[in-house]
Amino acid sequence: MASPPLLASSALLLLLLAAAAAPNAAVTKDVRYQTLVATPLSPHPYSAPAAVAEDDDVFLGSLAADEGDAASTVDLRVVHRDDFAVNATAVELLAQRLRRDRRRASRISAAVGGRGAAATNGTRGRNRGGGGFVAPVVSGLAQGSGEYFTKIGVGTPATPALMVLDTGSDVVWLQCAPCRRCYDQSGKMFDPRGSRSYGAVDCAAPLCRRLDSGGCDLRRKACLYQVAYGDGSVTAGDFATETLTFAGGARVARVALGCGHDNEGLFVAAAGLLGLGRGSLSFPTQISRRFGRSFSYCLVDRTSSTNPTSRSSTVTFGSRAVGPSVAASFTPMVKNPRMETFYYVQLIGISVGGARVPGVAESDLRLNPSTGRGGVIVDSGTSVTRLARPAYSALRDAFRAAAAGLRLSPGGFSLFDTCYDLSGLKVVKVPTVSMHFAGGAQAALPPENYLIPVDSRGTFCFAFAGTDGGVSIIGNIQQQGFRVVFDGDGQRVGFVPKGC
């Protein structure tokens, strides 16, 4: 017969073994997974669709729109800047994209952190000739070249112009002839002398005063603008009004824009920029009387297919952007009194494998309205989502634990510190990731939105990063496949899964 101490020891040992086994069993059982098709990047040079740069019908005539001046909705086709690449591999394009991304995120952080506040609100610019003037410097973000382009018609008769779409900028501008200094662009340069609808803005006009310090050519009494970007790119010229034409023939008169006669820097292909921010000179604000202040876009997965049609993203302005057929999950916009351009939302948590991550604290992601720091913005021009460092570290650790069955790749890649070797695998089960917002909205991310290929060997990286820069950013990789709705009239942002 066993002695009581021996029985007690045996029972204790069994309890300890059970306790040690229980957590692992629970994780295996309770973690939610979804299937990732593990397609590496192609090692071959990228071949852009031949029609993208030159065929105006790809943009202006291929999508349905209400006809004529009475249109209430406009749809535009959108392409990524990689569609203009020549003889570059997917790996090279990704590396370039991540370098641009790092600069843009740094510039956003500088702007909201105070170092860029003066440039954003308008400062005195250098004299560029004429009768002498003081021009405002409205800070753009990292690179003027942007990530997503669309084509519109400018003037009467309309000159097709390829424009960057940017939710992080307000001023609309394009290159204009005659040009003192201009970069190479796709298509014909707009010449205001040939347009019947072009109108100069007087220095004393309210439109000019919206540029804060309101530059003026004293000889012509013409309002002047200047936009400087964080990478050193700059555009300057006359501030004017002009008619813009969209798909299906919809026309909008008297849109205030910069007509740039002096442009230099790292712009690629585009004729100019269509600012989609929240400021008073942004395109959505200017067209609000007719279309409302709402728009939506859907960005397709850049690696999903080699079919040019399936790569087409779209942007919609007007009633259909937020109509009853749009089954979006909405969260209220948050206002930053120190930075009116950006679209702030309140991210309150993130789930991995179906469970909320305790370390992703709402307090680390909340905007401080007194300082303008903190908070979370939704941005079309930033690729990778960046979270405040404590929140990111908690998210990364939770994902690593839930993905313990995947083979970690030694080291990282660029700004990614968590990568996996999926070589030889065609289908992989990965933990789910969902973002939770104030008001009950959520975005359950497809697997390709957070585990992306970075080479042709089968290395995939967790496409989030940490930041100490004072603002968190939801980037366009995480937005892929969603129709993202910016309801300016209702002051809310919505996410429609599989909305493309």
GROMACS .gro file of C-alpha atoms in nm, residues 24-492:
model
  469
   24ASN     CA    1  -0.096   2.467  -2.561
   25ALA     CA    2  -0.407   2.259  -2.618
   26ALA     CA    3  -0.626   2.568  -2.576
   27VAL     CA    4  -0.422   2.773  -2.823
   28THR     CA    5  -0.435   2.499  -3.086
   29LYS     CA    6  -0.806   2.453  -3.040
   30ASP     CA    7  -0.924   2.813  -3.011
   31VAL     CA    8  -0.709   3.005  -3.262
   32ARG     CA    9  -0.899   3.096  -3.578
   33TYR     CA   10  -0.718   3.049  -3.908
   34GLN     CA   11  -0.773   3.130  -4.273
   35THR     CA   12  -0.602   3.009  -4.588
   36LEU     CA   13  -0.325   3.200  -4.761
   37VAL     CA   14  -0.229   3.110  -5.117
   38ALA     CA   15   0.150   3.139  -5.090
   39THR     CA   16   0.251   3.277  -5.430
   40PRO     CA   17   0.605   3.425  -5.427
   41LEU     CA   18   0.697   3.737  -5.624
   42SER     CA   19   0.787   3.673  -5.986
   43PRO     CA   20   1.161   3.692  -6.062
   44HIS     CA   21   1.088   3.825  -6.411
   45PRO     CA   22   1.068   4.194  -6.509
   46TYR     CA   23   0.726   4.345  -6.457
   47SER     CA   24   0.527   4.404  -6.776
   48ALA     CA   25   0.288   4.697  -6.746
   49PRO     CA   26  -0.032   4.704  -6.952
   50ALA     CA   27   0.047   4.890  -7.273
   51ALA     CA   28  -0.270   5.097  -7.261
   52VAL     CA   29  -0.229   5.230  -6.909
   53ALA     CA   30  -0.019   5.537  -6.979
   54GLU     CA   31  -0.145   5.651  -7.315
   55ASP     CA   32  -0.501   5.528  -7.376
   56ASP     CA   33  -0.736   5.789  -7.236
   57ASP     CA   34  -1.033   5.551  -7.272
   58VAL     CA   35  -0.878   5.332  -7.000
   59PHE     CA   36  -0.963   5.614  -6.759
   60LEU     CA   37  -1.216   5.849  -6.914
   61GLY     CA   38  -1.451   5.625  -7.108
   62SER     CA   39  -1.441   5.277  -6.961
   63LEU     CA   40  -1.654   5.325  -6.653
   64ALA     CA   41  -2.022   5.411  -6.632
   65ALA     CA   42  -2.124   5.754  -6.507
   66ASP     CA   43  -2.431   5.971  -6.517
   67GLU     CA   44  -2.421   6.177  -6.834
   68GLY     CA   45  -2.352   6.549  -6.861
   69ASP     CA   46  -2.339   6.833  -6.614
   70ALA     CA   47  -2.626   6.699  -6.402
   71ALA     CA   48  -2.440   6.387  -6.292
   72SER     CA   49  -2.467   6.300  -5.923
   73THR     CA   50  -2.199   6.031  -5.923
   74VAL     CA   51  -1.865   5.989  -6.098
   75ASP     CA   52  -1.655   5.670  -6.115
   76LEU     CA   53  -1.289   5.676  -6.214
   77ARG     CA   54  -1.046   5.397  -6.283
   78VAL     CA   55  -0.731   5.404  -6.073
   79VAL     CA   56  -0.391   5.245  -6.141
   80HIS     CA   57  -0.085   5.198  -5.924
   81ARG     CA   58   0.239   5.373  -6.013
   82ASP     CA   59   0.405   5.034  -6.073
   83ASP     CA   60   0.197   5.012  -6.392
   84PHE     CA   61   0.441   5.268  -6.536
   85ALA     CA   62   0.751   5.069  -6.445
   86VAL     CA   63   0.991   4.962  -6.718
   87ASN     CA   64   1.217   4.656  -6.690
   88ALA     CA   65   1.190   4.627  -6.312
   89THR     CA   66   1.120   4.305  -6.124
   90ALA     CA   67   0.850   4.274  -5.859
   91VAL     CA   68   1.122   4.247  -5.592
   92GLU     CA   69   1.280   4.574  -5.709
   93LEU     CA   70   0.941   4.747  -5.721
   94LEU     CA   71   0.861   4.635  -5.367
   95ALA     CA   72   1.196   4.762  -5.240
   96GLN     CA   73   1.134   5.100  -5.406
   97ARG     CA   74   0.780   5.112  -5.264
   98LEU     CA   75   0.904   5.048  -4.910
   99ARG     CA   76   1.170   5.319  -4.941
  100ARG     CA   77   0.903   5.568  -5.053
  101ASP     CA   78   0.683   5.445  -4.773
  102ARG     CA   79   0.946   5.511  -4.507
  103ARG     CA   80   0.991   5.870  -4.628
  104ARG     CA   81   0.619   5.937  -4.644
  105ALA     CA   82   0.552   5.800  -4.295
  106SER     CA   83   0.838   6.009  -4.157
  107ARG     CA   84   0.693   6.321  -4.316
  108ILE     CA   85   0.347   6.254  -4.175
  109SER     CA   86   0.499   6.207  -3.831
  110ALA     CA   87   0.694   6.531  -3.864
  111ALA     CA   88   0.380   6.720  -3.968
  112VAL     CA   89   0.164   6.604  -3.680
  113GLY     CA   90   0.450   6.619  -3.433
  114GLY     CA   91   0.504   6.990  -3.477
  115ARG     CA   92   0.819   6.994  -3.686
  116GLY     CA   93   0.612   7.014  -4.005
  117ALA     CA   94   0.321   7.216  -3.871
  118ALA     CA   95   0.446   7.549  -4.002
  119ALA     CA   96   0.494   7.417  -4.353
  120THR     CA   97   0.153   7.253  -4.352
  121ASN     CA   98  -0.030   7.567  -4.243
  122GLY     CA   99   0.149   7.792  -4.489
  123THR     CA  100   0.480   7.975  -4.460
  124ARG     CA  101   0.654   8.236  -4.662
  125GLY     CA  102   0.810   8.109  -4.982
  126ARG     CA  103   1.093   8.241  -5.194
  127ASN     CA  104   1.037   8.496  -5.473
  128ARG     CA  105   0.995   8.331  -5.812
  129GLY     CA  106   0.988   8.637  -6.032
  130GLY     CA  107   0.698   8.839  -6.175
  131GLY     CA  108   0.606   9.153  -5.988
  132GLY     CA  109   0.732   9.020  -5.658
  133PHE     CA  110   0.524   8.807  -5.424
  134VAL     CA  111   0.510   8.603  -5.108
  135ALA     CA  112   0.391   8.247  -5.182
  136PRO     CA  113   0.255   7.999  -4.927
  137VAL     CA  114   0.433   7.668  -4.880
  138VAL     CA  115   0.168   7.402  -4.824
  139SER     CA  116   0.351   7.090  -4.720
  140GLY     CA  117   0.275   6.775  -4.909
  141LEU     CA  118   0.394   6.443  -4.775
  142ALA     CA  119   0.709   6.253  -4.844
  143GLN     CA  120   0.686   6.227  -5.224
  144GLY     CA  121   0.483   6.415  -5.478
  145SER     CA  122   0.485   6.117  -5.707
  146GLY     CA  123   0.224   5.927  -5.505
  147GLU     CA  124   0.108   5.566  -5.529
  148TYR     CA  125  -0.226   5.571  -5.715
  149PHE     CA  126  -0.315   5.764  -6.032
  150THR     CA  127  -0.630   5.846  -6.226
  151LYS     CA  128  -0.694   6.043  -6.543
  152ILE     CA  129  -0.933   6.337  -6.578
  153GLY     CA  130  -0.995   6.607  -6.838
  154VAL     CA  131  -0.879   6.962  -6.762
  155GLY     CA  132  -1.009   7.275  -6.937
  156THR     CA  133  -1.236   7.341  -7.236
  157PRO     CA  134  -1.170   7.160  -7.464
  158ALA     CA  135  -1.051   6.898  -7.215
  159THR     CA  136  -0.685   6.797  -7.201
  160PRO     CA  137  -0.643   6.449  -7.046
  161ALA     CA  138  -0.425   6.468  -6.734
  162LEU     CA  139  -0.291   6.183  -6.521
  163MET     CA  140  -0.333   6.284  -6.156
  164VAL     CA  141  -0.209   6.142  -5.826
  165LEU     CA  142  -0.488   6.063  -5.577
  166ASP     CA  143  -0.382   6.153  -5.224
  167THR     CA  144  -0.588   6.161  -4.903
  168GLY     CA  145  -0.290   6.325  -4.731
  169SER     CA  146  -0.297   6.645  -4.942
  170ASP     CA  147  -0.549   6.921  -5.007
  171VAL     CA  148  -0.437   7.142  -5.297
  172VAL     CA  149  -0.522   7.033  -5.654
  173TRP     CA  150  -0.250   7.121  -5.907
  174LEU     CA  151  -0.102   7.021  -6.243
  175GLN     CA  152   0.185   7.121  -6.472
  176CYS     CA  153   0.103   7.400  -6.716
  177ALA     CA  154   0.260   7.544  -7.031
  178PRO     CA  155   0.458   7.758  -7.076
  179CYS     CA  156   0.694   7.585  -6.836
  180ARG     CA  157   1.008   7.737  -6.689
  181ARG     CA  158   1.112   7.409  -6.529
  182CYS     CA  159   0.907   7.090  -6.571
  183TYR     CA  160   0.959   6.718  -6.532
  184ASP     CA  161   0.862   6.454  -6.790
  185GLN     CA  162   0.496   6.357  -6.767
  186SER     CA  163   0.274   6.108  -6.943
  187GLY     CA  164   0.070   6.272  -7.219
  188LYS     CA  165   0.027   6.631  -7.335
  189MET     CA  166   0.089   6.916  -7.092
  190PHE     CA  167  -0.211   7.139  -7.019
  191ASP     CA  168  -0.188   7.489  -7.173
  192PRO     CA  169  -0.433   7.735  -7.012
  193ARG     CA  170  -0.405   7.968  -7.313
  194GLY     CA  171  -0.604   7.714  -7.515
  195SER     CA  172  -0.884   7.672  -7.261
  196ARG     CA  173  -1.206   7.877  -7.273
  197SER     CA  174  -1.290   7.796  -6.909
  198TYR     CA  175  -0.960   7.893  -6.742
  199GLY     CA  176  -0.988   8.181  -6.497
  200ALA     CA  177  -0.714   8.352  -6.296
  201VAL     CA  178  -0.781   8.412  -5.926
  202ASP     CA  179  -0.737   8.770  -5.804
  203CYS     CA  180  -0.504   8.832  -5.511
  204ALA     CA  181  -0.794   8.974  -5.307
  205ALA     CA  182  -1.030   8.683  -5.379
  206PRO     CA  183  -1.144   8.459  -5.089
  207LEU     CA  184  -0.996   8.158  -5.271
  208CYS     CA  185  -0.652   8.314  -5.258
  209ARG     CA  186  -0.690   8.388  -4.887
  210ARG     CA  187  -0.750   8.019  -4.822
  211LEU     CA  188  -0.384   7.969  -4.902
  212ASP     CA  189  -0.314   8.135  -4.566
  213SER     CA  190  -0.036   8.376  -4.665
  214GLY     CA  191  -0.184   8.424  -5.014
  215GLY     CA  192   0.097   8.479  -5.264
  216CYS     CA  193   0.047   8.752  -5.522
  217ASP     CA  194   0.206   8.862  -5.848
  218LEU     CA  195   0.171   9.238  -5.794
  219ARG     CA  196   0.211   9.325  -6.163
  220ARG     CA  197  -0.072   9.097  -6.280
  221LYS     CA  198  -0.263   9.100  -5.947
  222ALA     CA  199  -0.274   8.721  -5.985
  223CYS     CA  200  -0.283   8.479  -5.694
  224LEU     CA  201   0.015   8.243  -5.673
  225TYR     CA  202   0.066   7.909  -5.502
  226GLN     CA  203   0.357   7.689  -5.404
  227VAL     CA  204   0.349   7.330  -5.279
  228ALA     CA  205   0.666   7.178  -5.133
  229TYR     CA  206   0.702   6.806  -5.060
  230GLY     CA  207   0.917   6.635  -4.801
  231ASP     CA  208   1.151   6.482  -5.060
  232GLY     CA  209   1.244   6.825  -5.202
  233SER     CA  210   0.994   6.818  -5.489
  234VAL     CA  211   0.816   7.149  -5.548
  235THR     CA  212   0.549   7.297  -5.774
  236ALA     CA  213   0.471   7.667  -5.808
  237GLY     CA  214   0.267   7.889  -6.038
  238ASP     CA  215  -0.071   8.058  -6.076
  239PHE     CA  216  -0.371   7.975  -5.861
  240ALA     CA  217  -0.673   7.959  -6.090
  241THR     CA  218  -1.014   7.802  -6.150
  242GLU     CA  219  -1.085   7.551  -6.426
  243THR     CA  220  -1.342   7.300  -6.548
  244LEU     CA  221  -1.268   6.932  -6.487
  245THR     CA  222  -1.425   6.650  -6.693
  246PHE     CA  223  -1.478   6.296  -6.568
  247ALA     CA  224  -1.579   5.956  -6.703
  248GLY     CA  225  -1.905   5.962  -6.895
  249GLY     CA  226  -1.886   6.335  -6.963
  250ALA     CA  227  -1.965   6.471  -6.614
  251ARG     CA  228  -1.815   6.820  -6.581
  252VAL     CA  229  -1.742   7.034  -6.275
  253ALA     CA  230  -1.679   7.405  -6.330
  254ARG     CA  231  -1.464   7.649  -6.131
  255VAL     CA  232  -1.247   7.404  -5.942
  256ALA     CA  233  -0.964   7.594  -5.773
  257LEU     CA  234  -0.627   7.452  -5.870
  258GLY     CA  235  -0.262   7.536  -5.905
  259CYS     CA  236  -0.134   7.582  -6.260
  260GLY     CA  237   0.234   7.498  -6.216
  261HIS     CA  238   0.487   7.668  -6.441
  262ASP     CA  239   0.786   7.576  -6.222
  263ASN     CA  240   0.795   7.211  -6.114
  264GLU     CA  241   1.086   6.998  -6.008
  265GLY     CA  242   1.162   6.684  -5.812
  266LEU     CA  243   1.074   6.315  -5.800
  267PHE     CA  244   0.736   6.320  -5.969
  268VAL     CA  245   0.677   6.016  -6.190
  269ALA     CA  246   0.448   6.018  -6.497
  270ALA     CA  247   0.167   6.219  -6.337
  271ALA     CA  248   0.069   6.565  -6.460
  272GLY     CA  249  -0.031   6.673  -6.110
  273LEU     CA  250  -0.216   6.586  -5.792
  274LEU     CA  251  -0.581   6.561  -5.689
  275GLY     CA  252  -0.587   6.638  -5.316
  276LEU     CA  253  -0.852   6.431  -5.136
  277GLY     CA  254  -0.792   6.557  -4.781
  278ARG     CA  255  -1.036   6.723  -4.541
  279GLY     CA  256  -0.914   7.081  -4.590
  280SER     CA  257  -1.106   7.369  -4.747
  281LEU     CA  258  -0.920   7.351  -5.080
  282SER     CA  259  -0.937   6.974  -5.123
  283PHE     CA  260  -1.124   6.833  -5.420
  284PRO     CA  261  -1.406   6.670  -5.215
  285THR     CA  262  -1.466   6.996  -5.028
  286GLN     CA  263  -1.475   7.201  -5.349
  287ILE     CA  264  -1.729   6.978  -5.523
  288SER     CA  265  -1.945   6.929  -5.211
  289ARG     CA  266  -2.234   7.152  -5.323
  290ARG     CA  267  -2.303   6.923  -5.617
  291PHE     CA  268  -2.168   6.582  -5.520
  292GLY     CA  269  -2.160   6.605  -5.141
  293ARG     CA  270  -1.837   6.563  -4.948
  294SER     CA  271  -1.824   6.186  -4.980
  295PHE     CA  272  -1.610   5.956  -5.189
  296SER     CA  273  -1.490   5.599  -5.178
  297TYR     CA  274  -1.214   5.394  -5.335
  298CYS     CA  275  -1.129   5.030  -5.374
  299LEU     CA  276  -0.766   4.925  -5.415
  300VAL     CA  277  -0.701   4.580  -5.557
  301ASP     CA  278  -0.425   4.346  -5.442
  302ARG     CA  279  -0.116   4.438  -5.641
  303THR     CA  280   0.008   4.076  -5.649
  304SER     CA  281  -0.324   3.901  -5.717
  305SER     CA  282  -0.312   3.867  -6.095
  306THR     CA  283  -0.130   3.958  -6.412
  307ASN     CA  284  -0.459   4.042  -6.582
  308PRO     CA  285  -0.473   4.423  -6.634
  309THR     CA  286  -0.852   4.429  -6.592
  310SER     CA  287  -0.840   4.260  -6.252
  311ARG     CA  288  -0.578   4.513  -6.137
  312SER     CA  289  -0.815   4.808  -6.186
  313SER     CA  290  -0.891   4.998  -5.870
  314THR     CA  291  -1.168   5.259  -5.868
  315VAL     CA  292  -1.265   5.582  -5.693
  316THR     CA  293  -1.625   5.708  -5.670
  317PHE     CA  294  -1.745   6.061  -5.593
  318GLY     CA  295  -2.105   6.145  -5.514
  319SER     CA  296  -2.422   5.981  -5.384
  320ARG     CA  297  -2.330   5.626  -5.484
  321ALA     CA  298  -2.016   5.641  -5.268
  322VAL     CA  299  -2.234   5.624  -4.955
  323GLY     CA  300  -2.571   5.510  -5.096
  324PRO     CA  301  -2.799   5.250  -4.938
  325SER     CA  302  -2.635   4.977  -5.144
  326VAL     CA  303  -2.303   5.041  -4.967
  327ALA     CA  304  -2.304   4.793  -4.677
  328ALA     CA  305  -2.016   4.953  -4.493
  329SER     CA  306  -1.912   4.909  -4.133
  330PHE     CA  307  -1.875   5.272  -4.020
  331THR     CA  308  -1.670   5.444  -3.750
  332PRO     CA  309  -1.682   5.817  -3.667
  333MET     CA  310  -1.413   6.049  -3.802
  334VAL     CA  311  -1.201   6.213  -3.534
  335LYS     CA  312  -1.102   6.577  -3.571
  336ASN     CA  313  -0.746   6.690  -3.507
  337PRO     CA  314  -0.765   7.068  -3.451
  338ARG     CA  315  -0.395   7.097  -3.533
  339MET     CA  316  -0.407   6.903  -3.862
  340GLU     CA  317  -0.722   6.939  -4.069
  341THR     CA  318  -0.607   6.741  -4.374
  342PHE     CA  319  -0.591   6.384  -4.242
  343TYR     CA  320  -0.875   6.135  -4.189
  344TYR     CA  321  -0.848   6.029  -3.826
  345VAL     CA  322  -1.037   5.731  -3.683
  346GLN     CA  323  -1.041   5.570  -3.340
  347LEU     CA  324  -0.883   5.224  -3.350
  348ILE     CA  325  -0.973   5.056  -3.020
  349GLY     CA  326  -0.822   4.711  -3.062
  350ILE     CA  327  -0.693   4.430  -3.284
  351SER     CA  328  -0.772   4.058  -3.275
  352VAL     CA  329  -0.537   3.777  -3.373
  353GLY     CA  330  -0.678   3.431  -3.423
  354GLY     CA  331  -1.018   3.551  -3.303
  355ALA     CA  332  -0.894   3.685  -2.966
  356ARG     CA  333  -0.837   4.051  -2.876
  357VAL     CA  334  -0.470   4.130  -2.815
  358PRO     CA  335  -0.448   4.270  -2.457
  359GLY     CA  336  -0.138   4.479  -2.531
  360VAL     CA  337  -0.303   4.676  -2.812
  361ALA     CA  338  -0.430   4.944  -2.578
  362GLU     CA  339  -0.673   5.213  -2.687
  363SER     CA  340  -0.472   5.463  -2.482
  364ASP     CA  341  -0.166   5.409  -2.705
  365LEU     CA  342  -0.372   5.483  -3.018
  366ARG     CA  343  -0.578   5.780  -2.897
  367LEU     CA  344  -0.542   6.132  -3.040
  368ASN     CA  345  -0.438   6.406  -2.798
  369PRO     CA  346  -0.629   6.710  -2.930
  370SER     CA  347  -0.419   6.950  -2.721
  371THR     CA  348  -0.088   6.849  -2.880
  372GLY     CA  349  -0.215   6.702  -3.209
  373ARG     CA  350  -0.007   6.390  -3.146
  374GLY     CA  351  -0.121   6.030  -3.136
  375GLY     CA  352  -0.429   5.897  -3.305
  376VAL     CA  353  -0.474   5.684  -3.618
  377ILE     CA  354  -0.521   5.803  -3.976
  378VAL     CA  355  -0.643   5.619  -4.288
  379ASP     CA  356  -0.407   5.709  -4.572
  380SER     CA  357  -0.408   5.617  -4.942
  381GLY     CA  358  -0.041   5.698  -4.999
  382THR     CA  359   0.121   5.501  -4.716
  383SER     CA  360   0.159   5.131  -4.795
  384VAL     CA  361   0.237   4.962  -4.463
  385THR     CA  362   0.026   5.007  -4.149
  386ARG     CA  363   0.228   5.156  -3.866
  387LEU     CA  364   0.115   5.134  -3.505
  388ALA     CA  365   0.244   5.306  -3.192
  389ARG     CA  366   0.539   5.096  -3.073
  390PRO     CA  367   0.373   4.930  -2.769
  391ALA     CA  368   0.066   4.834  -2.973
  392TYR     CA  369   0.276   4.697  -3.258
  393SER     CA  370   0.499   4.491  -3.028
  394ALA     CA  371   0.194   4.333  -2.866
  395LEU     CA  372   0.036   4.259  -3.207
  396ARG     CA  373   0.357   4.109  -3.347
  397ASP     CA  374   0.411   3.887  -3.043
  398ALA     CA  375   0.050   3.766  -3.053
  399PHE     CA  376   0.080   3.682  -3.423
  400ARG     CA  377   0.409   3.498  -3.372
  401ALA     CA  378   0.254   3.290  -3.093
  402ALA     CA  379  -0.056   3.206  -3.297
  403ALA     CA  380   0.157   3.127  -3.605
  404ALA     CA  381   0.400   2.905  -3.413
  405GLY     CA  382   0.351   2.630  -3.671
  406LEU     CA  383   0.505   2.842  -3.948
  407ARG     CA  384   0.880   2.841  -4.012
  408LEU     CA  385   1.031   3.176  -3.907
  409SER     CA  386   1.282   3.323  -4.152
  410PRO     CA  387   1.604   3.448  -3.990
  411GLY     CA  388   1.631   3.826  -3.980
  412GLY     CA  389   1.379   4.061  -4.134
  413PHE     CA  390   1.323   4.247  -4.459
  414SER     CA  391   1.338   4.626  -4.488
  415LEU     CA  392   1.104   4.761  -4.217
  416PHE     CA  393   0.955   4.415  -4.142
  417ASP     CA  394   1.089   4.226  -3.840
  418THR     CA  395   0.870   3.913  -3.864
  419CYS     CA  396   0.908   3.699  -4.175
  420TYR     CA  397   0.837   3.335  -4.259
  421ASP     CA  398   0.992   3.083  -4.497
  422LEU     CA  399   0.698   2.940  -4.691
  423SER     CA  400   0.907   2.802  -4.976
  424GLY     CA  401   0.762   2.487  -5.128
  425LEU     CA  402   0.417   2.555  -4.983
  426LYS     CA  403   0.119   2.643  -5.199
  427VAL     CA  404  -0.149   2.683  -4.933
  428VAL     CA  405  -0.086   2.786  -4.572
  429LYS     CA  406  -0.315   2.828  -4.270
  430VAL     CA  407  -0.247   3.161  -4.098
  431PRO     CA  408  -0.407   3.322  -3.790
  432THR     CA  409  -0.685   3.572  -3.865
  433VAL     CA  410  -0.628   3.944  -3.801
  434SER     CA  411  -0.912   4.195  -3.746
  435MET     CA  412  -0.906   4.567  -3.666
  436HIS     CA  413  -1.174   4.705  -3.431
  437PHE     CA  414  -1.293   5.066  -3.438
  438ALA     CA  415  -1.511   5.291  -3.226
  439GLY     CA  416  -1.882   5.255  -3.299
  440GLY     CA  417  -1.861   4.880  -3.354
  441ALA     CA  418  -1.693   4.888  -3.696
  442GLN     CA  419  -1.435   4.626  -3.781
  443ALA     CA  420  -1.219   4.520  -4.071
  444ALA     CA  421  -1.143   4.147  -4.091
  445LEU     CA  422  -0.832   4.141  -4.307
  446PRO     CA  423  -0.781   3.888  -4.587
  447PRO     CA  424  -0.453   3.696  -4.533
  448GLU     CA  425  -0.280   3.866  -4.827
  449ASN     CA  426  -0.334   4.201  -4.652
  450TYR     CA  427  -0.096   4.116  -4.369
  451LEU     CA  428   0.133   3.835  -4.487
  452ILE     CA  429   0.294   3.949  -4.812
  453PRO     CA  430   0.563   3.800  -5.039
  454VAL     CA  431   0.892   3.991  -5.044
  455ASP     CA  432   1.104   3.777  -5.278
  456SER     CA  433   1.083   3.498  -5.535
  457ARG     CA  434   1.206   3.231  -5.290
  458GLY     CA  435   0.895   3.211  -5.074
  459THR     CA  436   0.969   3.458  -4.795
  460PHE     CA  437   0.653   3.623  -4.658
  461CYS     CA  438   0.653   3.905  -4.402
  462PHE     CA  439   0.402   4.033  -4.148
  463ALA     CA  440   0.310   4.364  -4.313
  464PHE     CA  441   0.284   4.585  -4.005
  465ALA     CA  442   0.550   4.804  -3.844
  466GLY     CA  443   0.602   5.001  -3.526
  467THR     CA  444   0.645   5.376  -3.504
  468ASP     CA  445   0.760   5.629  -3.245
  469GLY     CA  446   0.655   5.915  -3.471
  470GLY     CA  447   0.344   6.032  -3.290
  471VAL     CA  448   0.073   5.902  -3.528
  472SER     CA  449  -0.039   5.555  -3.635
  473ILE     CA  450  -0.128   5.499  -4.001
  474ILE     CA  451  -0.356   5.243  -4.167
  475GLY     CA  452  -0.182   5.188  -4.500
  476ASN     CA  453  -0.307   5.079  -4.841
  477ILE     CA  454  -0.180   4.720  -4.816
  478GLN     CA  455  -0.424   4.662  -4.529
  479GLN     CA  456  -0.697   4.846  -4.724
  480GLN     CA  457  -0.669   4.620  -5.032
  481GLY     CA  458  -0.995   4.461  -5.138
  482PHE     CA  459  -1.206   4.687  -4.914
  483ARG     CA  460  -1.414   4.971  -5.047
  484VAL     CA  461  -1.306   5.246  -4.809
  485VAL     CA  462  -1.579   5.508  -4.773
  486PHE     CA  463  -1.496   5.865  -4.664
  487ASP     CA  464  -1.836   6.008  -4.575
  488GLY     CA  465  -1.754   6.374  -4.526
  489ASP     CA  466  -2.119   6.469  -4.485
  490GLY     CA  467  -2.175   6.211  -4.212
  491GLN     CA  468  -1.822   6.255  -4.069
  492ARG     CA  469  -1.749   5.884  -4.072
   0.00000   0.00000   0.00000
